[in-house]
Tab-separated table of C-alpha atoms in Angstrom:
chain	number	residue	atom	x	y	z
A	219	UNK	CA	0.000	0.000	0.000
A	220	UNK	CA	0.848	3.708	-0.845
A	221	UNK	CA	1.793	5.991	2.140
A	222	UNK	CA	-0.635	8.797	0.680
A	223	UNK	CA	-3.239	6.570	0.897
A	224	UNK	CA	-6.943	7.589	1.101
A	225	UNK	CA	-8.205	4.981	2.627
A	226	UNK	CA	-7.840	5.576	6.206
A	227	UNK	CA	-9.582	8.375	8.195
A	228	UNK	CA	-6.498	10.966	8.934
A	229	UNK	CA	-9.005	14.122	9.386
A	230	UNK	CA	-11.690	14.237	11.571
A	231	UNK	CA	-14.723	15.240	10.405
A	232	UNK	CA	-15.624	16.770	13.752
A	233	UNK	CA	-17.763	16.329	17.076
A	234	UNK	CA	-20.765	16.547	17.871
A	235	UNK	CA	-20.258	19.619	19.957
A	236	UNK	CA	-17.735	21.783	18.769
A	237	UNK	CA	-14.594	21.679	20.421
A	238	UNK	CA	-11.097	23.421	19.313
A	239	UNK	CA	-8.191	20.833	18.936
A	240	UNK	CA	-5.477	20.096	20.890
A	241	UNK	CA	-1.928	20.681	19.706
A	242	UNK	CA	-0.414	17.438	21.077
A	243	UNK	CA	-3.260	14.892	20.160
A	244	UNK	CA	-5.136	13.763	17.485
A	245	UNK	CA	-8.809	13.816	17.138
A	246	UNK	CA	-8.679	10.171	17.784
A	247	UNK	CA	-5.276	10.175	20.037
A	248	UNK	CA	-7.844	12.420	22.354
A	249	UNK	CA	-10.748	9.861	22.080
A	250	UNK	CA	-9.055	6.489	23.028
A	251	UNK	CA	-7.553	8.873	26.167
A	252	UNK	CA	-11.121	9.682	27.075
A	253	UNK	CA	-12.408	6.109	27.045
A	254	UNK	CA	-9.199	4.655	28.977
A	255	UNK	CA	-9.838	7.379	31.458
A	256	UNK	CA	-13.669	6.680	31.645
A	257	UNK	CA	-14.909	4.907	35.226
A	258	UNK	CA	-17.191	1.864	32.304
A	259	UNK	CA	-13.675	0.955	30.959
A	260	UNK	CA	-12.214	0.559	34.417
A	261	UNK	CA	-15.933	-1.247	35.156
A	262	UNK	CA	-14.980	-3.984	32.588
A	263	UNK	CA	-12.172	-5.206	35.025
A	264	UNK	CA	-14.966	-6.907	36.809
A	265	UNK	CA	-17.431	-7.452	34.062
A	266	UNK	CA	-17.483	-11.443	32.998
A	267	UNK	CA	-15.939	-12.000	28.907
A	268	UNK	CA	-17.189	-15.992	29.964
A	269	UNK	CA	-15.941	-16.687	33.557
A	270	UNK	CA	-17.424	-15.102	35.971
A	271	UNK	CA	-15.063	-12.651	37.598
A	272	UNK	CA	-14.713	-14.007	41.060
A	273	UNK	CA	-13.548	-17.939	39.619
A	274	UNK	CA	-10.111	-17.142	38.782
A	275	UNK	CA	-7.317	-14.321	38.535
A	276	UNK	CA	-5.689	-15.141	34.841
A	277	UNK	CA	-9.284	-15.663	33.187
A	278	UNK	CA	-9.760	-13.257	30.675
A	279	UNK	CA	-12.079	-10.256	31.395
A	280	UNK	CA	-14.053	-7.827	29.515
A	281	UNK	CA	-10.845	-5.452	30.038
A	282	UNK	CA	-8.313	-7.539	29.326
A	283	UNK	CA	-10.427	-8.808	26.036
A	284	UNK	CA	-10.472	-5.007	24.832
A	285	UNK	CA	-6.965	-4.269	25.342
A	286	UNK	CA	-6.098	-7.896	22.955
A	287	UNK	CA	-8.704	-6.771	20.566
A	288	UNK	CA	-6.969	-3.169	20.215
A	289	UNK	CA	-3.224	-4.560	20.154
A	290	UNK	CA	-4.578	-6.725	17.410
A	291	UNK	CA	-6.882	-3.809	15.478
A	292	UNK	CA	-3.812	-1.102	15.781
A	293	UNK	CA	-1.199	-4.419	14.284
A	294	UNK	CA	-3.567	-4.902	11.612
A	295	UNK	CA	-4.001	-0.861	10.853
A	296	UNK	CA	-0.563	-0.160	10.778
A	297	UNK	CA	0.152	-2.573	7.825
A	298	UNK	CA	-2.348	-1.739	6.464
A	299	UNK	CA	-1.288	2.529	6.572
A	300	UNK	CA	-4.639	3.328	8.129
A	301	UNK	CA	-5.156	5.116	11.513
A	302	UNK	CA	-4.079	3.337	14.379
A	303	UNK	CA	-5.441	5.526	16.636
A	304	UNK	CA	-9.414	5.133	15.501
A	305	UNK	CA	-9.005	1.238	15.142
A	306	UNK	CA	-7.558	1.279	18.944
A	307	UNK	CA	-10.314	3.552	19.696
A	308	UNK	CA	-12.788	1.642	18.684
A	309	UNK	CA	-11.762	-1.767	20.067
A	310	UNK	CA	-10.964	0.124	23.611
A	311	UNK	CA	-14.386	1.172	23.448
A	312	UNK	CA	-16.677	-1.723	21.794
A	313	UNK	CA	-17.532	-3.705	24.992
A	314	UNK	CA	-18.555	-0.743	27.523
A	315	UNK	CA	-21.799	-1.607	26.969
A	316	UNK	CA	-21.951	-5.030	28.309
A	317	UNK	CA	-24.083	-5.961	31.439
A	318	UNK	CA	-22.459	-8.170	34.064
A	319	UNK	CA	-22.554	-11.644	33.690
A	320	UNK	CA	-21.290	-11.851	29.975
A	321	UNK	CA	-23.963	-12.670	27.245
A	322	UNK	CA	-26.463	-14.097	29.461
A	323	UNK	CA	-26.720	-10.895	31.468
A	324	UNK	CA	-27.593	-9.112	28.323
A	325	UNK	CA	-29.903	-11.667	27.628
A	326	UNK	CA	-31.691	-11.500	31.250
A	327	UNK	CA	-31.484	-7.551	31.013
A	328	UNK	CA	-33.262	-7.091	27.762
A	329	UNK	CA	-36.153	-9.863	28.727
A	330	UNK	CA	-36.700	-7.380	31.818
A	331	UNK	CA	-36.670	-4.028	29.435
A	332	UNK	CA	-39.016	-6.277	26.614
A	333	UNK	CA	-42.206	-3.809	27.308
A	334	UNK	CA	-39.980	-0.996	27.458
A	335	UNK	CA	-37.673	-0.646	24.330
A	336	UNK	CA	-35.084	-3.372	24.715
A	337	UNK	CA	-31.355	-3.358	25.591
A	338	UNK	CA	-28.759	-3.789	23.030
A	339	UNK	CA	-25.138	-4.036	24.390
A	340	UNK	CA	-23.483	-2.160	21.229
A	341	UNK	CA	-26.334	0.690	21.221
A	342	UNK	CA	-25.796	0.650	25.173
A	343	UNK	CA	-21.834	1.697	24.183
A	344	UNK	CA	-23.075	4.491	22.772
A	345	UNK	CA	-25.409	5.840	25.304
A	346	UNK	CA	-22.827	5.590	27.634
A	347	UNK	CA	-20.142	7.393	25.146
A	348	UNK	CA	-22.506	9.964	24.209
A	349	UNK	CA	-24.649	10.762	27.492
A	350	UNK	CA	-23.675	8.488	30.897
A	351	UNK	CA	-19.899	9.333	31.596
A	352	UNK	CA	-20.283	12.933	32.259
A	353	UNK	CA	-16.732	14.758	33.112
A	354	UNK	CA	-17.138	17.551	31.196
A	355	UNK	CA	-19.172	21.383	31.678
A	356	UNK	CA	-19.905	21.846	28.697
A	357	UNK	CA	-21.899	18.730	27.463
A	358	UNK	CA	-22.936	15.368	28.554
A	359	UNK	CA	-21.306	12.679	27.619
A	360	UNK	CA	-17.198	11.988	26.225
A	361	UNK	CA	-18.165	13.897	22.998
A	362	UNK	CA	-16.404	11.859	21.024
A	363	UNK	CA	-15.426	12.115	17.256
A	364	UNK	CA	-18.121	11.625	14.776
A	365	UNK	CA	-15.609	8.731	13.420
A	366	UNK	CA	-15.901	6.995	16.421
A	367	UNK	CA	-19.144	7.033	16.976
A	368	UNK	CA	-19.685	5.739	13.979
A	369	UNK	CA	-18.071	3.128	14.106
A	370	UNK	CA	-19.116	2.194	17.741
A	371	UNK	CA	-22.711	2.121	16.125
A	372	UNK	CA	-21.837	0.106	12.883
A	373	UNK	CA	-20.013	-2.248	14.783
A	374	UNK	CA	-21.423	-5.476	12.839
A	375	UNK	CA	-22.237	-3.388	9.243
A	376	UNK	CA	-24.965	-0.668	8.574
A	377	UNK	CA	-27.647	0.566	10.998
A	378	UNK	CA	-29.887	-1.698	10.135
A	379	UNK	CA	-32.495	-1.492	12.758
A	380	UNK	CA	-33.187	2.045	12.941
A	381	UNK	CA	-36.335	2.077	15.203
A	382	UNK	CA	-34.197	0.725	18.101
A	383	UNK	CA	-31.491	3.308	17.341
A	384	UNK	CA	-33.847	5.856	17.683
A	385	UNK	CA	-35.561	4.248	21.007
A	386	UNK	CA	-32.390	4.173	23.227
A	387	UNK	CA	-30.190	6.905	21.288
A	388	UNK	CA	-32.440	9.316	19.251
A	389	UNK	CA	-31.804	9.915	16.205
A	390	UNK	CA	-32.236	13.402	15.802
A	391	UNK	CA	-29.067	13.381	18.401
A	392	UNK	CA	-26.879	12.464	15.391
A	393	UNK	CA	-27.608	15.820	13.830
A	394	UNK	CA	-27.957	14.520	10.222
A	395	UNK	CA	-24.176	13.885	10.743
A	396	UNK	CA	-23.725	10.011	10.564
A	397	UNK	CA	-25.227	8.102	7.425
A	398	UNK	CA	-26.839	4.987	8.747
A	399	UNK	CA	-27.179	3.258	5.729
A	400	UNK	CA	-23.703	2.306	4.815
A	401	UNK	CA	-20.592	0.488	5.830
A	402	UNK	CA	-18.575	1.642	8.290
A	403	UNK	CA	-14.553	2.807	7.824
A	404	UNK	CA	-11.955	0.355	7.295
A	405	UNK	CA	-10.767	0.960	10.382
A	406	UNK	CA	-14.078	0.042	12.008
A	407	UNK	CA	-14.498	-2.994	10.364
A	408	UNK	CA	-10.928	-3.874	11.881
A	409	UNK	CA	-11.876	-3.778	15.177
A	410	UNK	CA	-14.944	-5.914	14.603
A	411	UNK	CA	-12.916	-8.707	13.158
A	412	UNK	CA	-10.404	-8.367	15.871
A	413	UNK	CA	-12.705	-8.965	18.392
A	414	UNK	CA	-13.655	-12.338	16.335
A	415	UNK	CA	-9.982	-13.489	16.321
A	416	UNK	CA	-9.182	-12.274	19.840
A	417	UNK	CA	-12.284	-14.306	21.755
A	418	UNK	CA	-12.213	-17.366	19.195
A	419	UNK	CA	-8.501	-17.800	20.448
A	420	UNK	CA	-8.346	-16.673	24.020
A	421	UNK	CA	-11.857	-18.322	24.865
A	422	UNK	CA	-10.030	-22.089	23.157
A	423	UNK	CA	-7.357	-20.843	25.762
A	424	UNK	CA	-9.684	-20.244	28.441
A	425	UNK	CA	-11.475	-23.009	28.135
A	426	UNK	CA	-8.117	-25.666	28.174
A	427	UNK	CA	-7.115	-23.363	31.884
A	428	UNK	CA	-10.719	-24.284	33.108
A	429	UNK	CA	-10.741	-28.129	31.872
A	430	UNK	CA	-13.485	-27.677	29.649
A	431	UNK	CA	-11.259	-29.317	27.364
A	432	UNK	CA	-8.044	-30.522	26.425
A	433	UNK	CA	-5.101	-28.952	24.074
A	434	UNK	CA	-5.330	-32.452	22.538
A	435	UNK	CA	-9.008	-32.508	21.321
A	436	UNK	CA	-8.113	-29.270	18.857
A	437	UNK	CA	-7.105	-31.634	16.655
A	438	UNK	CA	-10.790	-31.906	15.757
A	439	UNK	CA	-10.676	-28.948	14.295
A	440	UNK	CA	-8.898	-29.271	10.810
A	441	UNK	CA	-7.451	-25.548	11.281
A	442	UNK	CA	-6.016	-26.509	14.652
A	443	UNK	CA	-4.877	-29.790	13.986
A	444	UNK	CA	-2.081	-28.707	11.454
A	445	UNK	CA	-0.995	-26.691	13.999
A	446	UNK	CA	-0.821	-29.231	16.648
A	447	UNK	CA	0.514	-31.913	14.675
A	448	UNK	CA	3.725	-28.994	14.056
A	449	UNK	CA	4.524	-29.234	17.786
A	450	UNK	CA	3.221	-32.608	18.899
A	451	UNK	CA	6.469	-34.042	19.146
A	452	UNK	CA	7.808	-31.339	21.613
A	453	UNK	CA	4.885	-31.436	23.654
A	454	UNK	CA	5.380	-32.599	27.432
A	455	UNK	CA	4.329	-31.889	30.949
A	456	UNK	CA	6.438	-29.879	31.903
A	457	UNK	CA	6.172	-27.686	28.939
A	458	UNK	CA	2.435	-27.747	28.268
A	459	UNK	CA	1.523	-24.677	29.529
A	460	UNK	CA	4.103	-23.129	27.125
A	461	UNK	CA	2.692	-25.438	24.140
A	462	UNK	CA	-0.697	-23.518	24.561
A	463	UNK	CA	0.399	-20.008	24.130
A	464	UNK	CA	2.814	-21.227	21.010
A	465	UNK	CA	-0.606	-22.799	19.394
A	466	UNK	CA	-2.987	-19.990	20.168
A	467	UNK	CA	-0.249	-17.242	19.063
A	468	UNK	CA	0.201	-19.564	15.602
A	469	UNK	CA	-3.273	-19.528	15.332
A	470	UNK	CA	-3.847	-15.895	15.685
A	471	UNK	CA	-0.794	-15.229	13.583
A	472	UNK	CA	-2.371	-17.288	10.675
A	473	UNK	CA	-5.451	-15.936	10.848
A	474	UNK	CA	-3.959	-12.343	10.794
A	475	UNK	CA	-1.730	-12.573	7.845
A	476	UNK	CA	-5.386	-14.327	5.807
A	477	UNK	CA	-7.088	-11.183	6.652
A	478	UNK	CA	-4.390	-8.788	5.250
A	479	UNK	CA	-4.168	-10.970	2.292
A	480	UNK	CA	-7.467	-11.207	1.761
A	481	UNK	CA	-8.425	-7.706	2.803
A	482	UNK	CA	-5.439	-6.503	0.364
A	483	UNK	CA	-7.165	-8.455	-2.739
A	484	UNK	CA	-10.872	-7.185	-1.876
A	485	UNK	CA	-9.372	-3.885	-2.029
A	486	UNK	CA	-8.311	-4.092	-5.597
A	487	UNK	CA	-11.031	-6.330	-6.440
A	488	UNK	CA	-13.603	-3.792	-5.572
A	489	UNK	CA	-11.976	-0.814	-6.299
A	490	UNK	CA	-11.696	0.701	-3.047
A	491	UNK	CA	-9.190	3.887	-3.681
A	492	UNK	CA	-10.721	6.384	-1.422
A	493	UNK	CA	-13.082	6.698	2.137
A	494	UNK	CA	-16.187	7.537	-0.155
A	495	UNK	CA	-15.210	4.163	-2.436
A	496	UNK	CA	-15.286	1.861	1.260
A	497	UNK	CA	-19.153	3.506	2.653
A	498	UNK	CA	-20.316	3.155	-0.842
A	499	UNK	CA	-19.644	-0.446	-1.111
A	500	UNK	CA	-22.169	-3.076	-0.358
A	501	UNK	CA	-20.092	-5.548	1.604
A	502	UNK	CA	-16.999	-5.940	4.381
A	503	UNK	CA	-13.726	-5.096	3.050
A	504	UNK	CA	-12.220	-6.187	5.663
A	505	UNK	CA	-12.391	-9.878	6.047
A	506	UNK	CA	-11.330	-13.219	5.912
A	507	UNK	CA	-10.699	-15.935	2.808
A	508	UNK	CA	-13.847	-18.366	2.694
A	509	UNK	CA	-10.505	-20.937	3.784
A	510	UNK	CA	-10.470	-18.977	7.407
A	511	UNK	CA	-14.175	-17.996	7.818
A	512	UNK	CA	-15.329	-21.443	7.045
A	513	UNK	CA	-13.169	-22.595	10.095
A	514	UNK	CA	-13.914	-19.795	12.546
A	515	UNK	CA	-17.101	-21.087	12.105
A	516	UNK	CA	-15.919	-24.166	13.045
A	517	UNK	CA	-14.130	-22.954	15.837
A	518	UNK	CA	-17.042	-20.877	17.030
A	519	UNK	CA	-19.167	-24.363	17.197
A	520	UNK	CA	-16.643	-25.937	19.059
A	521	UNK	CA	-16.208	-23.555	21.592
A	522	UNK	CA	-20.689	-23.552	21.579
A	523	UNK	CA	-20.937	-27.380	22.115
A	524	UNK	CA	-17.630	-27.345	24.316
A	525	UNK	CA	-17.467	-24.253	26.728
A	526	UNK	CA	-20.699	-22.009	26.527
A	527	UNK	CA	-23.185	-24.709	26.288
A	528	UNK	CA	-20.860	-26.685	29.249
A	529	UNK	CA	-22.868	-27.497	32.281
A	530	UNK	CA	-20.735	-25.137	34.949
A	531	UNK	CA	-21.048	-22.193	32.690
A	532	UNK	CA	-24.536	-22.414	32.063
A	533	UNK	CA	-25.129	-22.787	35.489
A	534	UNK	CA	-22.886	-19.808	36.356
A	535	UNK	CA	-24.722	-18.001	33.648
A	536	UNK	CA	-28.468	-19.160	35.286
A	537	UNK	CA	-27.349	-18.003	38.013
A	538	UNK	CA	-26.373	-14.413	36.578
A	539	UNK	CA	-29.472	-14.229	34.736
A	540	UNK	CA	-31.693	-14.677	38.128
A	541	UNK	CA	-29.642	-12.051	39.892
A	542	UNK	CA	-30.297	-9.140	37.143
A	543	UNK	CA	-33.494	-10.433	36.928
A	544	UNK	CA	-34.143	-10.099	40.832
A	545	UNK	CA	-32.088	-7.031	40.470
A	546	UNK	CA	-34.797	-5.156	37.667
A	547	UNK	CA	-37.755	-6.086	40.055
A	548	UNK	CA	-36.161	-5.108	43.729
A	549	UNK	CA	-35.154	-1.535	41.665
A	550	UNK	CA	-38.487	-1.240	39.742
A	551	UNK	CA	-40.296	-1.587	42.922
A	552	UNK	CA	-38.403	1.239	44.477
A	553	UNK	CA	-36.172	3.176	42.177
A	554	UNK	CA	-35.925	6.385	44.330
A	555	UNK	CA	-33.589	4.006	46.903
A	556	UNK	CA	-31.089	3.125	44.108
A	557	UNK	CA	-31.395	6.141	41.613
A	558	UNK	CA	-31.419	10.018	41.661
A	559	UNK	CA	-34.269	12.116	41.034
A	560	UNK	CA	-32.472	13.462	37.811
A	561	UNK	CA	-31.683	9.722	36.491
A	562	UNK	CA	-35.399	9.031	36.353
A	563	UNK	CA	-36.739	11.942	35.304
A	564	UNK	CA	-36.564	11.238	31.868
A	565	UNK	CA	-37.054	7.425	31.762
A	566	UNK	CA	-37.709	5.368	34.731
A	567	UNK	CA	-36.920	2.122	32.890
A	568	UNK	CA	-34.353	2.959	31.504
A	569	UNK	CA	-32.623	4.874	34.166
A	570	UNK	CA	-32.942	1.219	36.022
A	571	UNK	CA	-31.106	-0.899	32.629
A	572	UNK	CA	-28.386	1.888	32.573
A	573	UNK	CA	-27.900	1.478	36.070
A	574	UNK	CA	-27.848	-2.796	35.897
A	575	UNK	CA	-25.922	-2.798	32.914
A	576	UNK	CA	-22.802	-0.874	34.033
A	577	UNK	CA	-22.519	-2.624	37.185
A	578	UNK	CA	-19.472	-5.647	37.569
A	579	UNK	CA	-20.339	-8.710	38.520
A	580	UNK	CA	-19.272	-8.091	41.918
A	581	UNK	CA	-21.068	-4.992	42.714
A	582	UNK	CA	-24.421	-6.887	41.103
A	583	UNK	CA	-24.064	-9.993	43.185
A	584	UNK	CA	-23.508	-7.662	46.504
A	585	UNK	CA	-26.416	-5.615	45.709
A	586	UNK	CA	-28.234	-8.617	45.333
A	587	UNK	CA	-27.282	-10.258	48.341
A	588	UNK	CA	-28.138	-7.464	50.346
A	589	UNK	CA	-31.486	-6.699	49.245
A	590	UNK	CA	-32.761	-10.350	49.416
């Protein structure tokens, strides 16, 4: 690729509310700084990725997950000679949203809000980007770059459901400034794939520290298996540990240099030469040859049959579900104990669901205890 390339988002479009830049950070330098400094990102510390938090000290959480997914996104963006920054951004930033208790918190969470618009984790990022963390005077809100934003909101393609975009954001907040209808920037779609590689691999690794499964039963997997079969012979007790992180890094090494390959030739192939060539095109750019999707499917069944549908977890998960559930009732009944006058002005409901969904998993299961 060309240095002078267009493809990448260099210039800002702007914010929301104007603000004057700095002279030390970009637009998007300035964004990652304000969603690393944000009290949800240190929240996600204690927010479950698929173990709950209190099981285990080197079990991957919803923090650690976001700082893999960005040190993969800003790898990828660099060879690619797009911005870093915005691809870091954006991964930093993609899981704020998440309720405690992983996927089957967001699960129990929107089930409570069903008679009162829904919860979506990715448009719950955004609410809290654009009117939760307040830290500022002047607006509510991180007041982020209309880039990131953006891409926060077109994390899996176009805006597709627009009715639920408008129930929990509003869509006259955009200010005719974001086009829903078309594909985000390449740098977007990089941190959505990162996030694929990232939790395919560190969940497989996960799931071998918890004894879900063994290193040995990859080799179901034809992807993993010619991996495995590369080491086998080296492979003993006392290095087995090691043999994991050599297989997952292979693994996430392979699947990186398929994407750039692939995402090099879809770039020529559809004539992508400019930012106005990627939101005009009807498909990912960014993405995978049918070789490696076809096998992080496989990969993604695995881990399904293997880990999340695994007896433990989905009791752990039950469990989880019952507390936000019992949580949304004991608040609902009386929100004035839990919540400030100002918080429910607007929206009693869903003062309580932005209240349960940036809670950890420890603060939810305390609550909960103590209001039995």
């Amino acid at each position: 690729m060309k240095k002078d390339t267009l493809l990448g988002v260099f210039k800002s479009k702007g914010r929301l509310n104007k603000e004057a830049n700095s002279k030390y950070r970009s637009p998007f330098q300035r964004d990652r700084d304000r969603i690393i400094h944000s009290a949800s990102f240190r929240r996600l510390k204690h927010k479950t990725q698929v173990f709950v938090n209190t099981e285990g000290d080197h079990f991957r959480t919803r923090i650690t997950h976001s700082i893999e997914v960005a040190q993969i996104a800003r790898s990828i963006a660099k060879y690619l000679k797009l911005n870093e920054d915005l691809a870091e951004t954006l991964s930093l930033a993609h899981d704020l949203g998440h309720t405690p208790f992983g996927h089957a918190g967001e699960d129990a969470l929107d089930e409570c809000m069903e008679n009162y618009g829904g919860f979506d984790h990715n448009l719950q990022t955004l609410r809290i980007v654009m009117f939760l963390e307040n830290k500022y005077f002047k607006f509510a809100g991180l007041n982020l770059t209309l880039e990131t934003l953006e891409g926060l909101l077109k994390h899996n393609g176009p805006a597709d459901d627009l009715s639920m975009v408008n129930k929990l954001i509003g869509l006259k907040t955009f200010k005719n400034k974001i086009n829903f209808n078309t594909y985000p920037s390449l740098e977007a779609q990089i941190s959505a794939i990162s996030d694929d590689i990232a939790y395919n691999n560190h969940d497989i690794q996960d799931g071998i520290k918890a004894n879900l499964f063994k290193l040995e039963e990859l080799v179901e997997l034809d992807f993993f298996k010619k991996i495995y079969q590369k080491y086998k012979n080296k492979i003993n007790k006392k290095n087995y540990k090691i043999a994991i992180y050599q297989i997952i890094r292979d693994s996430i090494d392979i699947m990186i240099r398929d994407l750039l390959s692939n995402t090099e030739k879809n770039i020529k192939k559809f004539k992508i030469k400019s930012l106005k060539d990627v939101s005009k095109s009807n498909q990912l750019i960014v993405s995978f040859s049918d070789r490696i999707e076809n096998s992080e499917q496989e990969i993604r069944s695995f881990l399904r049959h293997r880990m999340y549908d695994n007896k433990s977890v989905l009791y752990k998960n039950q469990r989880g579900k019952t507390i936000i559930k019992k949580l949304f009732k004991i608040i609902k009944s009386n929100p004035r104990k839990f919540l400030t006058k100002e918080q429910l002005t607007k929206d009693k409901y869903r003062a309580i669901s932005d209240f349960i969904s940036g809670m950890t998993d420890r603060y939810a299961i305390n609550l909960y205890n103590d209001n039995k």
